[in-house]
Short mmCIF file of C-alpha atoms and ligand atoms in Angstrom, two decimals:
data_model
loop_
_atom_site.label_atom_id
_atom_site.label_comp_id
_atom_site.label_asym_id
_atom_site.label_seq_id
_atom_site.Cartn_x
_atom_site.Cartn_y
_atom_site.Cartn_z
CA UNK A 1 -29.07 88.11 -50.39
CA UNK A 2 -28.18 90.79 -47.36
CA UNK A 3 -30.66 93.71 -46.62
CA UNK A 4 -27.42 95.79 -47.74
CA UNK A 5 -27.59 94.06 -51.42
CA UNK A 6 -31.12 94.07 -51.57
CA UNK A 7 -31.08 97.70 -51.02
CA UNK A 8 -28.63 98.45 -53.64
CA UNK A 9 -30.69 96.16 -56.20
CA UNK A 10 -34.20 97.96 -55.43
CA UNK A 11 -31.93 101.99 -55.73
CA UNK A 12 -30.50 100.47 -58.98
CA UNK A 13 -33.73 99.03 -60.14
CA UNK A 14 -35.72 102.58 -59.56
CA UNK A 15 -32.37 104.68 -61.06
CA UNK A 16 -32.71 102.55 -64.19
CA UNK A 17 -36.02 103.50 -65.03
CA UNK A 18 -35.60 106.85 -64.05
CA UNK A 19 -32.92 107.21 -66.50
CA UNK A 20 -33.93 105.49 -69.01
CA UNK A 21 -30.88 103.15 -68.71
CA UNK A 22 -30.27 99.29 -69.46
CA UNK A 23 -27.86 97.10 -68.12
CA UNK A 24 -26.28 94.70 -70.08
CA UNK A 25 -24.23 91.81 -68.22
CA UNK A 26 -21.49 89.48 -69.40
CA UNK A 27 -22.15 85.44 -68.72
CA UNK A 28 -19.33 85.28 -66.31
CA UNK A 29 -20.22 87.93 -63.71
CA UNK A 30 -21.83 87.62 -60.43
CA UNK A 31 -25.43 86.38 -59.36
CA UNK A 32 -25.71 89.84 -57.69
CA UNK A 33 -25.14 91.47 -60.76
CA UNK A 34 -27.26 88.88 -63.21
CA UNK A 35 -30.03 89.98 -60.88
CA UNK A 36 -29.86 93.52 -61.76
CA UNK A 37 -29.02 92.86 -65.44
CA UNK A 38 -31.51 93.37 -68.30
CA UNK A 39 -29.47 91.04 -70.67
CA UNK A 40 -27.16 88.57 -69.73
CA UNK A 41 -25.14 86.68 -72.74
CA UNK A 42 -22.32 86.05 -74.39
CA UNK A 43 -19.98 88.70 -76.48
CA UNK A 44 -21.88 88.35 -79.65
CA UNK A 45 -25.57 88.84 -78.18
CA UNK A 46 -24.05 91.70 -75.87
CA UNK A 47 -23.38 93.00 -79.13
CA UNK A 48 -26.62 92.70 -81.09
CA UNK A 49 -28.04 93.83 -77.63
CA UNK A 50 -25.99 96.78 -77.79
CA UNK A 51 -27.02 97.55 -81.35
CA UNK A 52 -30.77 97.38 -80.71
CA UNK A 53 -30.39 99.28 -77.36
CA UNK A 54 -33.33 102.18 -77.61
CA UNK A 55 -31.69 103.22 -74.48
CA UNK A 56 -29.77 106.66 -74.13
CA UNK A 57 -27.33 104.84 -71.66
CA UNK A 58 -25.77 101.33 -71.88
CA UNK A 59 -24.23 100.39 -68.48
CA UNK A 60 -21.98 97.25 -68.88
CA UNK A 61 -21.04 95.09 -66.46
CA UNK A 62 -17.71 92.74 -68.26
CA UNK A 63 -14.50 94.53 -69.46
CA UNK A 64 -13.23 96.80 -71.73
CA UNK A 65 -13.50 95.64 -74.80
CA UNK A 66 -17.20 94.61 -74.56
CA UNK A 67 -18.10 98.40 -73.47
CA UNK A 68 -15.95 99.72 -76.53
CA UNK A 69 -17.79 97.42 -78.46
CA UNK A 70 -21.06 98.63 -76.90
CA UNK A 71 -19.91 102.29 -77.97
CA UNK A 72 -18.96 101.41 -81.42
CA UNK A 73 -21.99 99.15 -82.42
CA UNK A 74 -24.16 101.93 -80.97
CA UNK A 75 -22.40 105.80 -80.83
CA UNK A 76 -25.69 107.39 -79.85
CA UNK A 77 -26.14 106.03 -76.45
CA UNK A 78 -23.76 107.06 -74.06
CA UNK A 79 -21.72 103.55 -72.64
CA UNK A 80 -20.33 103.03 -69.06
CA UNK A 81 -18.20 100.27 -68.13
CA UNK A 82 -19.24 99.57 -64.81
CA UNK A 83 -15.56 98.57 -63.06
CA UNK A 84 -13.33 100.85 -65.24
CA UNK A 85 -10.68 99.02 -64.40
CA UNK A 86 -11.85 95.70 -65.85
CA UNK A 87 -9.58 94.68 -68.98
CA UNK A 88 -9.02 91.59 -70.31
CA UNK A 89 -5.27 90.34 -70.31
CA UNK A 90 -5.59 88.48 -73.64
CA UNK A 91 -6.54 91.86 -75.42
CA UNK A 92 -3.88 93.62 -73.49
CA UNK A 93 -1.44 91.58 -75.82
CA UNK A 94 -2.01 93.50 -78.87
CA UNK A 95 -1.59 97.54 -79.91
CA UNK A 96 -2.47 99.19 -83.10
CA UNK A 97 1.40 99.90 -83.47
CA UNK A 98 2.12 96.52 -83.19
CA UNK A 99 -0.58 95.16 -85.40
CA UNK A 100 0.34 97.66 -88.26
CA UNK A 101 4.08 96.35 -87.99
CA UNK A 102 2.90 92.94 -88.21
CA UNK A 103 1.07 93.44 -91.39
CA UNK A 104 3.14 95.26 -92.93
CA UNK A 105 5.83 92.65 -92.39
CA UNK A 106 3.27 90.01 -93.74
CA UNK A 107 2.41 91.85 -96.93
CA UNK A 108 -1.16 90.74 -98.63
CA UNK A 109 -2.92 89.64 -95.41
CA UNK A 110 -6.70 89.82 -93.75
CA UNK A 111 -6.97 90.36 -90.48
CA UNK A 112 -9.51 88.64 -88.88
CA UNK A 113 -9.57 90.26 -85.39
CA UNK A 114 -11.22 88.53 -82.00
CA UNK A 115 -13.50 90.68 -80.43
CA UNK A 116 -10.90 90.95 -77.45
CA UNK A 117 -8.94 93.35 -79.57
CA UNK A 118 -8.57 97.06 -78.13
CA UNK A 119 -11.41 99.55 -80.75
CA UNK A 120 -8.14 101.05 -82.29
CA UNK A 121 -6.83 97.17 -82.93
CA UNK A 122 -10.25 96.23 -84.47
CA UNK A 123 -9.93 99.20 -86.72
CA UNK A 124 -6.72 97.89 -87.81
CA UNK A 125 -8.77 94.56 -89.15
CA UNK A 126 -10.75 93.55 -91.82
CA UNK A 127 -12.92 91.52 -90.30
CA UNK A 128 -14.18 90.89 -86.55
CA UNK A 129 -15.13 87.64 -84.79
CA UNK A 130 -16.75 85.93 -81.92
CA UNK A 131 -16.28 82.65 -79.81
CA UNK A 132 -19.62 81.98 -81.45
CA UNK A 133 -19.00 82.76 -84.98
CA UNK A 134 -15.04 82.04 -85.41
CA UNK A 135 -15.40 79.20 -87.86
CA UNK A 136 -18.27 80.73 -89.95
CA UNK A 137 -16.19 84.06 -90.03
CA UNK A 138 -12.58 82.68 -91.04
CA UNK A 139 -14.83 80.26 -93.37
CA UNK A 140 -16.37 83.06 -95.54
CA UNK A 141 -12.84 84.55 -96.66
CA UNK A 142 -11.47 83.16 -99.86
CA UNK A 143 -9.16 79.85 -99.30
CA UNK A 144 -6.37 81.46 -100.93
CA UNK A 145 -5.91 84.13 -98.87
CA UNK A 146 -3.58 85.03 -96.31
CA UNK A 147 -5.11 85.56 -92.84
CA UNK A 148 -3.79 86.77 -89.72
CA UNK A 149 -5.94 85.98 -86.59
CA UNK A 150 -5.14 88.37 -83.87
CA UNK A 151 -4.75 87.88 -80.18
CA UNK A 152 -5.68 84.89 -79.57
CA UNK A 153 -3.67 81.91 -80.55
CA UNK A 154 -5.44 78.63 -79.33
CA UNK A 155 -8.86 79.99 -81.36
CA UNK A 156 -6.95 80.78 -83.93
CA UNK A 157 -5.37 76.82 -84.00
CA UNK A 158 -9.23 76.03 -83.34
CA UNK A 159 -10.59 78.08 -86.49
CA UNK A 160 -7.73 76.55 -88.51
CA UNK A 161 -8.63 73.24 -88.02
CA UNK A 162 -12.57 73.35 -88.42
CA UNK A 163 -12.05 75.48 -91.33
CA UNK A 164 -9.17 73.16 -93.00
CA UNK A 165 -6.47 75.91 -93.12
CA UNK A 166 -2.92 75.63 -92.79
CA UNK A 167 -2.04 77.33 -89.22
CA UNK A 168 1.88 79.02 -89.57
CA UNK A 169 3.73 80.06 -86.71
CA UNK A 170 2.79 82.78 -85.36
CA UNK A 171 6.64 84.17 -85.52
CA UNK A 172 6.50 83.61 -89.87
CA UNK A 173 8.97 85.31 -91.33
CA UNK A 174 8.99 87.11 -94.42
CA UNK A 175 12.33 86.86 -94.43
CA UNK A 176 11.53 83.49 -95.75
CA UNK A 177 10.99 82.94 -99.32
CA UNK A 178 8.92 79.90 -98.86
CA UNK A 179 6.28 82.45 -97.38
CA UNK A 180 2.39 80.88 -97.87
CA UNK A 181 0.22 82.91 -99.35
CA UNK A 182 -2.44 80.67 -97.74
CA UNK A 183 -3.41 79.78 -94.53
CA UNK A 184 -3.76 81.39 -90.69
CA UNK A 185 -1.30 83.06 -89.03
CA UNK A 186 -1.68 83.74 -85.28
CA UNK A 187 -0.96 86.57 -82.64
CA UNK A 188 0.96 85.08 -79.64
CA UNK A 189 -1.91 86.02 -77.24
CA UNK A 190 -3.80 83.78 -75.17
CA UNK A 191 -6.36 84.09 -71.95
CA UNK A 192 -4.63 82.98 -68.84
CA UNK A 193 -7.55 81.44 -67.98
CA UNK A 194 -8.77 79.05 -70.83
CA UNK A 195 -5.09 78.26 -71.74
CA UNK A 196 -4.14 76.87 -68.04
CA UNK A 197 -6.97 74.13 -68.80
CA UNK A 198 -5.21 70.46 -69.47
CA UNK A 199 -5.89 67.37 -70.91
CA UNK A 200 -6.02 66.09 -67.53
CA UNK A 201 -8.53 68.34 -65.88
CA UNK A 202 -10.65 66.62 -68.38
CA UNK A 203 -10.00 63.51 -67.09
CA UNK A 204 -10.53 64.46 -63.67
CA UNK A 205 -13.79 65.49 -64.18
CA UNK A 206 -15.05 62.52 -65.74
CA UNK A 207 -14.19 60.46 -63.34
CA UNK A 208 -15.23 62.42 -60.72
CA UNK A 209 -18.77 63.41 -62.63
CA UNK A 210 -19.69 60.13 -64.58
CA UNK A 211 -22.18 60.72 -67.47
CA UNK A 212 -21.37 64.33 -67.17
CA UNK A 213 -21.04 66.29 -70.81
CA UNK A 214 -17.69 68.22 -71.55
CA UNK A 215 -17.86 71.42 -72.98
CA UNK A 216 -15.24 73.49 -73.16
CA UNK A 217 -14.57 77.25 -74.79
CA UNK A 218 -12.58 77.46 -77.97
CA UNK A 219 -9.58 79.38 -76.04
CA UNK A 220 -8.63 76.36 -74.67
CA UNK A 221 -5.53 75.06 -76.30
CA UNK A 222 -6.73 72.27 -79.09
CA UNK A 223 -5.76 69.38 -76.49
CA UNK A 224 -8.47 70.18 -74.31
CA UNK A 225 -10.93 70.40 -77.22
CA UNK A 226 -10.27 67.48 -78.12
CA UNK A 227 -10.48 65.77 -75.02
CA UNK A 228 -14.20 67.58 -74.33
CA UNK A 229 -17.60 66.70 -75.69
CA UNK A 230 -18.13 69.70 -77.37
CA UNK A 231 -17.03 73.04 -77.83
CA UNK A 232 -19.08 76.23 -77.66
CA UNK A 233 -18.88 80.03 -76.84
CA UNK A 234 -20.77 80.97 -72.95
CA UNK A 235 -23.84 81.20 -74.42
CA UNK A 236 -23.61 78.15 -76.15
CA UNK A 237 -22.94 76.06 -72.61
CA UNK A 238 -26.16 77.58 -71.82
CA UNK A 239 -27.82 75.68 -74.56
CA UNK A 240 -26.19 72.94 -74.36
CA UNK A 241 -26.97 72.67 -70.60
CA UNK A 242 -30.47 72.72 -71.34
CA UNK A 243 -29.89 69.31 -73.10
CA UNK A 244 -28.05 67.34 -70.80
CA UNK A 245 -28.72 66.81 -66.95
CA UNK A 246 -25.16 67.10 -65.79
CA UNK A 247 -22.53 69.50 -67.53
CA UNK A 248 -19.12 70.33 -66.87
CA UNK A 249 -17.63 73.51 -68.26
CA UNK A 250 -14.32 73.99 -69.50
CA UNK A 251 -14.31 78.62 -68.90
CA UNK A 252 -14.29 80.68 -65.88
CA UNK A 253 -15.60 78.82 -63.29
CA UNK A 254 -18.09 81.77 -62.54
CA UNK A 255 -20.43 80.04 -65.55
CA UNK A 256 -21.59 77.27 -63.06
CA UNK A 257 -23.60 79.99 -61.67
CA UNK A 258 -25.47 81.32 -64.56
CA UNK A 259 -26.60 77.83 -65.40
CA UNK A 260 -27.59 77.29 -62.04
CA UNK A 261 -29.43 80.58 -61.94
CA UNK A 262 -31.36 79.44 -65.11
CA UNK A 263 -31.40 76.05 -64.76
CA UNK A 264 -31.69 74.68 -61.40
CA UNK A 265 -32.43 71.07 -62.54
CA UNK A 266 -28.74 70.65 -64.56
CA UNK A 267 -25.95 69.47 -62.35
CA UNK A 268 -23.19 72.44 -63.31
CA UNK A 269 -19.70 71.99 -62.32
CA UNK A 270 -16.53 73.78 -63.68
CA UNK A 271 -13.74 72.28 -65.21
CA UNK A 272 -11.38 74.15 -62.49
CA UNK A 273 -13.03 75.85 -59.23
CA UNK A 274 -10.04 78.01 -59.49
CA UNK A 275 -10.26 78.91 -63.58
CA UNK A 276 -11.78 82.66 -62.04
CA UNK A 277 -10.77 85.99 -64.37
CA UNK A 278 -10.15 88.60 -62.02
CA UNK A 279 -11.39 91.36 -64.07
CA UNK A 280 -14.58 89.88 -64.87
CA UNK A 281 -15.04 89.69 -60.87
CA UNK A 282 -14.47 93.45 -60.39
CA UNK A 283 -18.08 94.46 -60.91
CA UNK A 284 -19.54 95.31 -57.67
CA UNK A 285 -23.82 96.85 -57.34
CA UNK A 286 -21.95 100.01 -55.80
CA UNK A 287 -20.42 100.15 -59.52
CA UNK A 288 -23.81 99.86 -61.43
CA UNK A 289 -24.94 102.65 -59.17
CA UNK A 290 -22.23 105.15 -59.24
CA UNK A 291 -22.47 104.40 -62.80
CA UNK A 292 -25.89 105.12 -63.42
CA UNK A 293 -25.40 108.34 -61.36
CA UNK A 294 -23.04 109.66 -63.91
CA UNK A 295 -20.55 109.23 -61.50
CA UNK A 296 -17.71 106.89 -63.54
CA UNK A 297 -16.45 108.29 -67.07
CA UNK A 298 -18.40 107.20 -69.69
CA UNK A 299 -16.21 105.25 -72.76
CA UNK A 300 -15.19 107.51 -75.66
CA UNK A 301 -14.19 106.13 -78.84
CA UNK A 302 -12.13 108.38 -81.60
CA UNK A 303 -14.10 109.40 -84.61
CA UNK A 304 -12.00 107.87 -87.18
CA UNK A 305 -11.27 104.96 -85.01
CA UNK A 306 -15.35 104.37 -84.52
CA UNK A 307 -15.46 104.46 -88.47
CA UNK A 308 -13.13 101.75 -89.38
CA UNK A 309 -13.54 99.47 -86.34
CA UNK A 310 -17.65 99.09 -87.14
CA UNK A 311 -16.89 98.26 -90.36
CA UNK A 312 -14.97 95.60 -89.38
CA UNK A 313 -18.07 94.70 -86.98
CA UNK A 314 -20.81 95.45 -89.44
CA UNK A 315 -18.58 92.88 -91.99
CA UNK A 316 -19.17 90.15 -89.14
CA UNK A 317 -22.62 90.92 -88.63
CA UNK A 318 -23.10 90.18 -92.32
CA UNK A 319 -21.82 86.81 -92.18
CA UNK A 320 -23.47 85.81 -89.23
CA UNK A 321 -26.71 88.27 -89.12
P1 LIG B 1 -17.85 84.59 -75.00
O1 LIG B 1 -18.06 85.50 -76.15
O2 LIG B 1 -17.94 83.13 -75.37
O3 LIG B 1 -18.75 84.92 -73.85
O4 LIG B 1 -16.35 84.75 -74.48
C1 LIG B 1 -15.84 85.94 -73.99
C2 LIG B 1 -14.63 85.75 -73.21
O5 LIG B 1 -13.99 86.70 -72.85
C3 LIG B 1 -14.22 84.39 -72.90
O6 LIG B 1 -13.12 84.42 -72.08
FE1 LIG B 2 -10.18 88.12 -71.26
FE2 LIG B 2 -9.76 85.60 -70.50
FE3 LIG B 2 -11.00 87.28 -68.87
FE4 LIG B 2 -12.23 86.40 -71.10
S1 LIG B 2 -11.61 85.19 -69.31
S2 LIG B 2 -12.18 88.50 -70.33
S3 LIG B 2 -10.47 86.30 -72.51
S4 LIG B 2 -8.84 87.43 -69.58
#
């Protein structure tokens, strides 16, 4: 670490306290910024985190939709996303507007929204949904039911398949009279990152890490799940990396270094060095500190929009406490 970081982590570290502030940190950002973190996990345990914050500010270091979920999970404390420019493409694929079309054109549908969804997109939905808890989620509605699974399109084929649904096209027309009433349809969204991974990157990586486990995220496309070990939100790899010596991980490559921060024994490599989400790599420690100086806006969520997107939240929390 520089003298210049080290300064910035010991004025962060006093401003915290004096604030009464906690930091919460998403699994792919930097070592600098895991070392000034008081939680680092995955989107679901951000969440809880968030929930059970006594804190009267939340300062999160991720994108977008993680802070808005901050917000809505907790609308007393007052939540600052770090790099206010972080967003996360795949949740950049959907609007409200767009959404409400959609199910209107689909008729009797749930809508099972990822938690990369915009706050006005998860209060378009029924239900919400993690990497971690997909399967359980989708799993708890009623078989005969409609569902559309919005933005992302490779969990979505994931969820189907582990929960023995049909999966439509995500294009299904209710122009057609053989319309399902069953079954998942998806959003067209995907993260550039997760669905770039191939069959052969897999491959690769056992032959050049022999003995290594696979694990890869479910927004890979299903070919690369199938080709892995094992499949598991960030959080997850962590565990799973406690139980093997050598582990390669199908995400952003930036995951290598919060095993190796936590577990210096495991041999870590990525499935890509290159797999690297740009906004997740926006949060600098000058951006924890101008935040916790008041300095960056803090996120503000509609009323009516905090009302109906929680309850989509609160409806996941009850399936998967
Ligand atoms: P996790 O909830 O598994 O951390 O995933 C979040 C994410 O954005 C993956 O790209
Ligand atoms: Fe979004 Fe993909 Fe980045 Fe995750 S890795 S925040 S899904 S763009």
């Amino acid at each position: 670490m520089t003298s210049e970081s080290a300064n910035l982590k010991s004025a962060i570290c006093n401003l915290k306290s004096a604030v009464g502030a906690v930091v919460l940190a998403h699994n792919y950002q930097t070592p600098d910024i895991y070392g000034v973190a008081d939680f680092i996990g995955d989107s679901l345990e951000l969440a809880r985190q968030a929930s059970t914050a006594g804190a009267r500010l939340i300062v999160f270091c991720g994108v977008r939709f993680m802070a808005e979920t901050a917000k809505l999970v907790n609308p007393e404390a007052k939540v600052i996303l770090a790099a206010p420019d972080a967003g996360c493409r795949m949740a950049d694929t959907i609007t409200a507007e767009a959404l409400r079309l959609r199910k209107q054109e689909l008729g009797d549908v749930t809508t099972v929204a990822y938690v990369n969804t915009p706050a006005d997109v998860k209060a378009e939905s029924d239900i919400c949904c993690t990497s971690a808890n997909a399967v359980k989620v989708v799993g708890s509605l009623p078989r005969d039911q409609r569902i559309l699974f919005v933005p992302d399109r490779h969990l979505a084929a994931y969820v189907a398949r582990e929960t023995g649904r049909l999966l439509h096209e995500s294009r299904l027309s209710t122009l057609d009279s053989r319309l399902p009433t069953a079954g998942i349809v998806p959003w067209d969204g995907f993260c550039y990152v997760h669905a770039s991974f191939k069959p052969e990157d897999v491959a690769r990586a056992r032959k050049e890490h022999p003995g290594a486990f696979v694990v890869v995220h479910p927004e890979c496309p299903l070919e690369v799940i199938d080709a892995a070990d094992a499949v598991a939100s960030t959080s997850g790899m962590v565990r799973l990396a406690k139980e093997h010596r050598a582990i390669v991980l199908g995400t952003e490559a930036g995951m290598c270094d919060r095993i190796r921060r936590d577990l210096p024994d495991t041999e870590c490599w990525p499935l890509r060095r290159t797999a690297l989400c740009r906004n997740m790599k926006l949060t600098r420690l000058e951006n924890v500190l101008s935040a916790l100086k008041g300095s960056v806006p803090e996120i503000l969520v509609p009323e009516p929009i905090v009302a109906r997107a929680r309850l989509a939240l609160d409806r996941m929390m009850a399936v998967v406490p």
